[in-house]
XYZ file of C-alpha atoms in Angstrom:
484
model
C 17.718 17.871 7.110
C 18.545 14.568 7.364
C 21.045 15.162 10.557
C 17.409 16.807 12.112
C 15.942 13.422 11.963
C 18.650 10.983 12.643
C 19.476 13.025 15.906
C 15.552 12.566 16.985
C 15.759 8.584 15.985
C 18.847 9.483 17.994
C 17.053 10.466 21.662
C 14.148 7.563 20.920
C 15.946 4.387 20.477
C 18.495 5.933 23.846
C 14.655 7.295 25.825
C 13.821 3.515 24.546
C 17.413 2.009 25.681
C 16.932 3.398 29.589
C 13.408 2.426 30.668
C 14.620 -1.287 29.304
C 16.989 -1.045 31.159
C 16.023 1.203 34.502
C 13.851 -2.002 36.394
C 12.630 1.427 38.201
C 10.371 2.480 34.486
C 9.573 -1.204 33.680
C 6.135 -2.822 34.816
C 6.581 -6.028 37.349
C 7.401 -8.974 36.274
C 4.851 -11.157 34.651
C 5.313 -14.491 37.202
C 4.676 -17.501 35.034
C 3.445 -19.847 37.205
C 0.934 -17.608 38.643
C -0.844 -17.110 35.594
C -4.811 -16.193 37.476
C -2.098 -12.836 38.786
C -2.081 -10.382 35.483
C 0.847 -8.345 33.988
C 0.462 -5.419 35.185
C 0.319 -2.283 31.776
C 2.752 0.710 32.430
C 0.901 3.719 33.335
C 0.883 7.527 34.071
C 4.453 8.676 33.098
C 6.570 5.178 32.115
C 3.708 4.604 29.856
C 3.902 8.002 28.369
C 7.905 8.028 28.576
C 7.229 4.995 26.272
C 5.207 5.946 24.252
C 7.004 8.863 23.365
C 10.251 7.605 22.378
C 8.234 5.176 19.995
C 6.349 7.997 18.399
C 10.059 9.200 17.817
C 11.434 6.650 16.544
C 8.127 6.786 13.892
C 8.895 10.290 13.373
C 13.156 9.526 12.850
C 12.786 7.027 10.361
C 10.301 7.968 9.004
C 12.133 11.399 7.590
C 15.092 9.497 7.371
C 13.684 7.413 4.624
C 11.536 10.045 2.996
C 14.550 12.677 2.940
C 17.541 10.854 2.746
C 17.045 9.292 -1.285
C 16.145 12.414 -2.157
C 18.706 13.723 -0.996
C 21.484 10.967 -2.371
C 20.201 11.802 -5.516
C 21.050 15.150 -5.480
C 24.849 14.239 -5.321
C 24.049 13.158 -9.665
C 24.359 15.272 -11.739
C 21.744 15.178 -14.286
C 22.825 16.433 -17.223
C 24.789 14.635 -17.757
C 24.360 10.651 -18.686
C 27.109 9.671 -16.643
C 25.285 11.102 -13.101
C 22.184 8.984 -14.508
C 23.571 6.275 -14.642
C 25.558 6.393 -11.288
C 21.607 8.239 -9.460
C 19.849 4.595 -10.942
C 22.711 2.789 -9.147
C 22.296 4.861 -6.323
C 19.301 3.729 -6.191
C 19.484 0.967 -7.015
C 21.969 0.105 -3.714
C 19.870 1.796 -1.811
C 17.714 -0.808 -1.687
C 20.673 -2.881 -1.450
C 21.249 -0.900 2.158
C 17.785 -1.051 3.424
C 18.526 -5.074 3.040
C 21.467 -5.133 4.567
C 20.291 -3.512 7.980
C 17.181 -5.634 7.728
C 19.397 -8.667 7.765
C 21.018 -7.808 11.040
C 18.228 -6.198 12.860
C 16.656 -9.336 11.799
C 19.229 -12.049 12.943
C 22.168 -10.647 15.038
C 19.598 -7.937 16.792
C 17.116 -10.748 17.559
C 19.680 -12.483 19.118
C 21.100 -10.459 21.433
C 17.649 -9.241 22.903
C 16.197 -12.550 22.815
C 19.604 -13.743 24.475
C 20.580 -11.230 25.857
C 17.808 -8.308 27.075
C 16.026 -6.002 24.973
C 18.865 -2.996 26.600
C 21.292 -4.648 24.601
C 18.731 -4.487 21.922
C 18.512 -1.832 21.750
C 21.932 -0.375 22.673
C 23.592 -1.769 19.967
C 20.743 0.577 17.493
C 21.076 3.645 19.348
C 25.210 3.417 19.007
C 24.721 2.363 15.002
C 22.556 5.341 14.792
C 25.207 7.465 17.439
C 28.071 6.713 14.759
C 26.141 7.822 11.844
C 25.226 11.416 12.678
C 29.108 12.016 12.846
C 29.557 9.710 9.523
C 26.869 11.347 7.750
C 28.303 15.250 8.728
C 31.677 14.904 7.960
C 30.280 14.676 4.336
C 28.379 18.402 4.678
C 30.864 20.464 2.933
C 30.700 18.269 -0.827
C 26.446 17.537 -0.738
C 25.444 19.706 -3.286
C 22.192 20.711 -1.135
C 18.982 23.055 -2.589
C 17.719 25.529 -1.398
C 14.583 25.110 0.851
C 11.463 26.581 -0.624
C 8.842 26.518 1.793
C 6.589 22.871 1.905
C 5.982 21.402 -1.337
C 2.229 21.135 0.348
C 1.535 24.479 0.821
C 2.538 25.200 -2.369
C -0.264 21.749 -3.594
C -3.613 22.823 -1.067
C -2.724 26.604 -2.469
C -3.232 26.010 -6.385
C -6.244 23.334 -4.800
C -8.349 25.369 -3.075
C -7.505 28.889 -5.033
C -9.031 26.677 -8.101
C -11.919 25.016 -6.600
C -12.188 28.664 -5.284
C -12.126 30.554 -8.568
C -14.081 27.896 -9.854
C -16.736 29.687 -8.464
C -15.524 33.914 -9.376
C -17.609 35.050 -13.245
C -14.812 35.585 -17.151
C -14.652 38.881 -17.282
C -11.619 40.251 -20.007
C -9.415 41.306 -16.320
C -9.816 38.454 -14.836
C -7.788 35.716 -16.525
C -5.737 34.006 -16.950
C -2.384 35.418 -16.208
C 1.339 34.135 -17.627
C 4.719 33.305 -14.916
C 6.304 36.484 -15.853
C 2.393 38.400 -13.653
C 2.736 35.631 -10.564
C 4.181 36.241 -7.603
C 6.655 33.714 -7.578
C 9.833 34.671 -8.769
C 11.217 33.333 -12.099
C 15.176 31.086 -10.734
C 18.492 31.944 -11.797
C 20.410 29.879 -14.349
C 21.872 27.907 -11.400
C 18.809 26.680 -10.712
C 17.288 26.247 -13.766
C 19.986 23.827 -14.660
C 19.278 22.058 -11.269
C 15.862 21.390 -11.505
C 16.281 19.061 -14.944
C 18.291 20.963 -16.816
C 15.701 23.361 -17.951
C 12.291 20.887 -18.051
C 10.640 23.930 -16.351
C 10.609 26.631 -18.686
C 8.172 26.578 -20.458
C 6.492 26.764 -17.925
C 7.433 29.818 -16.509
C 6.756 31.662 -20.193
C 4.026 30.495 -21.204
C -0.650 30.109 -20.128
C -1.050 26.533 -18.100
C -0.947 24.061 -20.553
C -3.919 21.836 -20.832
C -3.942 18.752 -19.044
C -6.882 19.026 -15.177
C -7.536 22.051 -17.153
C -9.767 22.495 -13.685
C -6.817 23.658 -12.432
C -5.542 26.699 -14.656
C -8.395 28.775 -13.122
C -5.733 29.363 -9.810
C -3.653 30.792 -12.053
C -5.825 33.820 -12.830
C -5.460 37.688 -12.445
C -7.002 39.021 -9.764
C -8.045 35.952 -7.492
C -10.437 35.655 -4.125
C -7.793 36.613 -2.310
C -4.365 37.954 -3.132
C -2.877 34.374 -0.206
C -4.351 32.199 -3.491
C -1.938 33.737 -6.268
C -0.837 30.975 -8.132
C 2.092 31.120 -11.036
C 1.699 29.057 -13.625
C 4.963 27.237 -12.045
C 3.111 26.119 -9.044
C 0.111 25.105 -11.042
C 2.488 23.082 -13.789
C 3.142 21.713 -10.237
C 0.896 20.242 -8.992
C -0.460 19.114 -11.909
C 2.962 16.631 -12.216
C 2.097 15.852 -8.269
C -1.077 15.420 -9.160
C -0.320 12.926 -12.931
C 2.526 10.566 -10.745
C -0.448 9.586 -8.604
C -2.751 6.779 -10.303
C 0.831 4.788 -10.899
C 1.718 5.424 -7.694
C -2.603 4.203 -5.860
C -1.057 0.959 -7.954
C 1.710 -0.559 -5.901
C -1.230 -0.519 -3.405
C -2.037 -3.515 -3.421
C 1.681 -5.504 -4.470
C 2.530 -4.179 -0.506
C -1.067 -5.896 0.118
C 1.049 -9.082 -1.839
C 3.999 -8.060 0.379
C 2.253 -7.708 4.226
C 1.781 -11.322 3.923
C 4.989 -12.532 3.705
C 5.247 -11.210 8.057
C 2.353 -13.343 8.430
C 0.603 -15.917 6.867
C 3.830 -17.310 5.060
C 5.087 -17.929 8.665
C 1.929 -19.412 9.866
C 2.915 -21.787 6.866
C 6.224 -22.734 7.792
C 5.417 -23.397 11.274
C 3.506 -26.234 10.605
C 5.864 -27.677 8.038
C 9.425 -28.988 8.860
C 11.790 -26.635 9.801
C 15.046 -28.198 10.134
C 18.163 -27.654 8.449
C 20.476 -30.424 9.336
C 20.851 -30.062 13.282
C 19.900 -26.832 12.933
C 16.030 -26.040 14.193
C 15.007 -22.342 11.563
C 13.107 -20.853 13.861
C 9.463 -19.427 11.748
C 9.936 -15.954 12.392
C 12.754 -15.968 10.932
C 12.028 -16.950 7.094
C 11.432 -12.909 6.380
C 15.543 -13.144 6.187
C 14.839 -15.095 2.301
C 13.266 -11.690 0.627
C 16.185 -9.546 2.731
C 18.950 -11.992 0.791
C 16.688 -12.928 -2.471
C 17.552 -8.908 -3.397
C 20.340 -8.250 -1.417
C 21.232 -11.730 -3.834
C 19.662 -9.694 -7.081
C 20.941 -5.797 -6.308
C 24.197 -6.040 -7.989
C 22.729 -8.379 -10.182
C 20.319 -6.710 -11.751
C 22.553 -3.230 -11.750
C 26.401 -5.210 -13.372
C 24.448 -8.019 -15.420
C 20.801 -6.859 -16.552
C 20.918 -2.914 -17.383
C 24.076 -3.481 -19.104
C 21.867 -5.850 -21.806
C 18.452 -4.764 -21.729
C 20.797 -1.270 -22.529
C 22.561 -2.429 -25.407
C 20.097 -3.919 -26.287
C 17.191 -1.721 -26.273
C 20.397 1.159 -27.510
C 18.880 3.722 -24.638
C 20.192 4.896 -21.528
C 18.383 3.631 -19.256
C 17.750 -0.220 -20.659
C 14.132 -0.604 -19.336
C 12.446 3.233 -18.659
C 11.538 3.129 -15.098
C 7.584 1.386 -15.984
C 8.587 -1.160 -17.503
C 10.516 -1.683 -13.854
C 7.256 -1.018 -11.866
C 5.231 -3.455 -13.906
C 8.248 -6.344 -13.925
C 7.921 -5.958 -9.789
C 3.094 -6.259 -10.014
C 3.965 -9.114 -12.347
C 6.038 -11.098 -10.255
C 3.942 -10.539 -6.980
C 0.578 -12.071 -9.673
C 3.302 -15.106 -9.992
C 4.788 -15.187 -6.341
C 0.390 -15.586 -4.948
C 0.003 -18.000 -7.573
C 3.026 -19.788 -6.025
C 1.431 -18.910 -2.499
C -1.531 -20.043 -3.866
C 0.405 -23.644 -5.100
C 1.890 -24.341 -2.225
C -0.706 -24.432 -0.007
C -2.928 -26.635 -2.096
C 0.537 -29.125 -1.583
C 1.242 -28.471 2.414
C -2.369 -29.227 2.205
C -2.149 -32.405 0.807
C 0.163 -33.637 2.965
C -1.564 -32.460 5.990
C -4.515 -34.880 4.708
C -2.451 -37.420 2.530
C -0.858 -37.482 6.621
C -3.481 -38.027 9.261
C -2.526 -34.605 11.106
C -4.539 -31.819 9.016
C -6.180 -31.657 13.540
C -2.574 -32.202 15.176
C -0.366 -29.388 15.538
C 2.340 -31.836 14.952
C 4.783 -30.866 11.239
C 3.558 -31.609 8.257
C 6.292 -34.485 6.318
C 6.898 -31.371 3.581
C 10.011 -29.083 3.893
C 9.669 -25.497 4.192
C 11.744 -24.515 1.372
C 8.786 -24.480 -0.472
C 8.129 -21.097 1.020
C 10.769 -20.179 -0.431
C 8.714 -19.853 -3.352
C 7.105 -17.115 -2.724
C 9.773 -14.685 -0.882
C 11.466 -14.884 -3.929
C 9.239 -13.966 -6.101
C 7.801 -11.549 -3.211
C 11.653 -10.128 -2.898
C 12.799 -9.216 -6.411
C 9.515 -7.586 -6.625
C 10.431 -4.971 -3.670
C 13.234 -4.504 -5.263
C 11.745 -3.998 -8.898
C 9.041 -1.532 -7.415
C 10.810 -0.362 -4.446
C 13.599 0.712 -6.225
C 11.822 1.791 -9.832
C 9.574 3.427 -7.660
C 11.988 6.066 -5.749
C 13.547 6.634 -9.508
C 10.524 8.269 -11.327
C 8.992 9.507 -8.179
C 12.849 11.409 -8.318
C 13.341 12.602 -11.056
C 9.647 13.187 -12.664
C 8.719 15.494 -9.450
C 8.950 18.987 -9.380
C 12.337 19.610 -7.970
C 10.709 21.106 -4.898
C 8.877 18.601 -3.849
C 11.557 16.196 -5.168
C 11.404 13.823 -0.781
C 7.208 14.964 -1.403
C 7.243 12.722 -3.402
C 9.597 9.908 -3.011
C 7.790 9.729 0.352
C 5.223 8.092 -1.262
C 6.867 5.142 -1.983
C 6.550 4.109 1.572
C 3.410 5.874 2.242
C 2.406 3.095 -0.497
C 4.224 0.358 1.712
C 2.460 0.872 4.992
C -1.427 1.764 2.962
C -0.272 -1.354 1.572
C -0.866 -2.878 4.701
C -3.396 -0.823 6.142
C -5.081 -2.826 2.590
C -3.838 -5.899 3.672
C -5.811 -5.734 7.476
C -9.209 -4.312 5.281
C -9.247 -7.766 2.299
C -9.069 -10.452 5.662
C -11.358 -8.822 7.631
C -13.759 -8.569 4.375
C -13.477 -12.100 3.463
C -13.688 -13.740 6.879
C -16.970 -11.084 7.088
C -18.681 -12.262 3.085
C -17.250 -16.217 4.259
C -18.766 -16.719 7.056
C -22.129 -17.622 7.045
C -25.130 -20.495 8.973
C -22.878 -23.186 6.630
C -19.530 -23.255 6.268
C -16.827 -21.403 8.483
C -15.367 -18.357 7.023
C -12.258 -18.799 4.498
C -9.143 -17.574 7.721
C -10.584 -19.350 10.728
C -9.888 -22.305 12.451
C -8.883 -24.373 14.700
C -5.621 -24.411 13.157
C -3.470 -23.425 9.508
C -5.240 -26.651 8.345
C -8.450 -25.810 8.651
C -8.479 -22.672 6.148
C -8.284 -22.225 3.216
C -5.657 -20.146 3.018
C -5.170 -20.889 -0.547
C -8.232 -19.311 -1.825
C -7.791 -16.502 0.210
C -3.769 -16.189 -1.883
C -5.511 -17.195 -5.667
C -7.554 -14.200 -4.063
C -4.983 -11.613 -3.863
C -3.744 -13.084 -7.325
C -7.059 -12.024 -8.521
C -6.576 -8.720 -7.523
C -2.557 -8.102 -8.800
C -3.896 -8.930 -11.755
C -6.568 -6.622 -12.398
C -4.783 -3.829 -10.171
C -1.915 -4.547 -13.603
C -4.255 -3.772 -16.210
C -5.327 -0.675 -14.447
C -1.239 -0.269 -14.232
C -0.955 -0.700 -17.823
C -3.828 1.588 -18.459
C -2.073 4.231 -15.963
C 1.523 3.530 -17.503
C 0.379 3.609 -21.071
C -1.208 7.082 -20.845
C 1.614 8.513 -18.468
C 4.042 10.572 -20.941
C 7.496 11.244 -18.905
C 8.083 14.943 -18.607
C 12.322 14.295 -19.755
C 12.551 13.014 -23.260
C 14.306 9.843 -24.930
C 12.389 7.651 -22.115
C 8.537 7.106 -23.774
C 6.116 5.510 -22.529
C 6.009 1.716 -21.079
């Protein structure tokens, strides 16, 4: 499946490369000396080609990020402590490798695109993806692949719809909850049972549905409203597991909302500061390199120093639980927003003392102050993303692991959308006849960005309290982990 997404990404990048190289497939060049003549947009077949390539790239990247973590983690034997430790290391270095790729993308590839042309940047990306396909396929005979068992979304919607419709059916002695033995789903063989998390689904195979989320038990009736909606106990229990991890997923959206500030207001802050590093002038747009570098440094430190230390202290296999790790990331995001607010107060104080509030000149304060919030947010990203991927993988049902790990990326997207919504809402609520909106003005010095950061800090604190509630009542499917 991963190879299919790689091919899709390759074709998208190839089309982009061709269009960026061919003058006949691009719109006419804009002439800066004639501002009265507007730039022309592409249309027709050219526009179709552009959007087709962009959608192919988006689908390819989304598919790879969703399928690759689950595929990689399945290569380790989860029935042994050594295999589980190796799997945890895999998730840490998966995030590390993502950061390596991001570092190359925002430095080398961006420089090539600016100095050599877009076609060179796209061409390099296309070549690397093309090279990755045979490298990935070369290990096919060694991979441990699970048998396709249908779409997990089909199972989820089937159980939900069946439970909803069966709720309106009158109860009778001939229409009762049945066991897995009389359900339409086949009982897995011994190898599949071993693969499915060391028999953790055995209880669902031979017993009645659990009492948690009891309304879903209506989906398991001897005589359902429709035979096509007949569900097994195992299917119901799997859907229950997915529903139980959704609150944890929802609590990470606020963290990603904070991460969105790294590429928006934090960059604007740095643009008003002294960005010189010796004789070099660092472009503010390159500042997202900082969290990437921090992750690349912290990932090996976490895996080879912090985790072994916590294992010795707690006398447990994982050192800290997945939920504890996610919680650490959420706490770091709160600290990052507080630091960002304090840095903004310091920056505006310097602007006031230098009488540069209404000026666009660089302020006499180094941009390294911004690095502190990048450090904390980068660390928060490492703790939460790797912890979330491993948590979803280990807790999700066997045939829903790819879907569960994809929730990590869904949280990222929803966090960025939430950031946009909060900015719009803040400007709307703070705009009146006496005061300007917090995030509006002739330049950043006239913004009340520190108030916005304090707001995010407060919202992150409330979100953490919300997370603690769900984390404390969550029961791990695997024994020996404990709660938060």
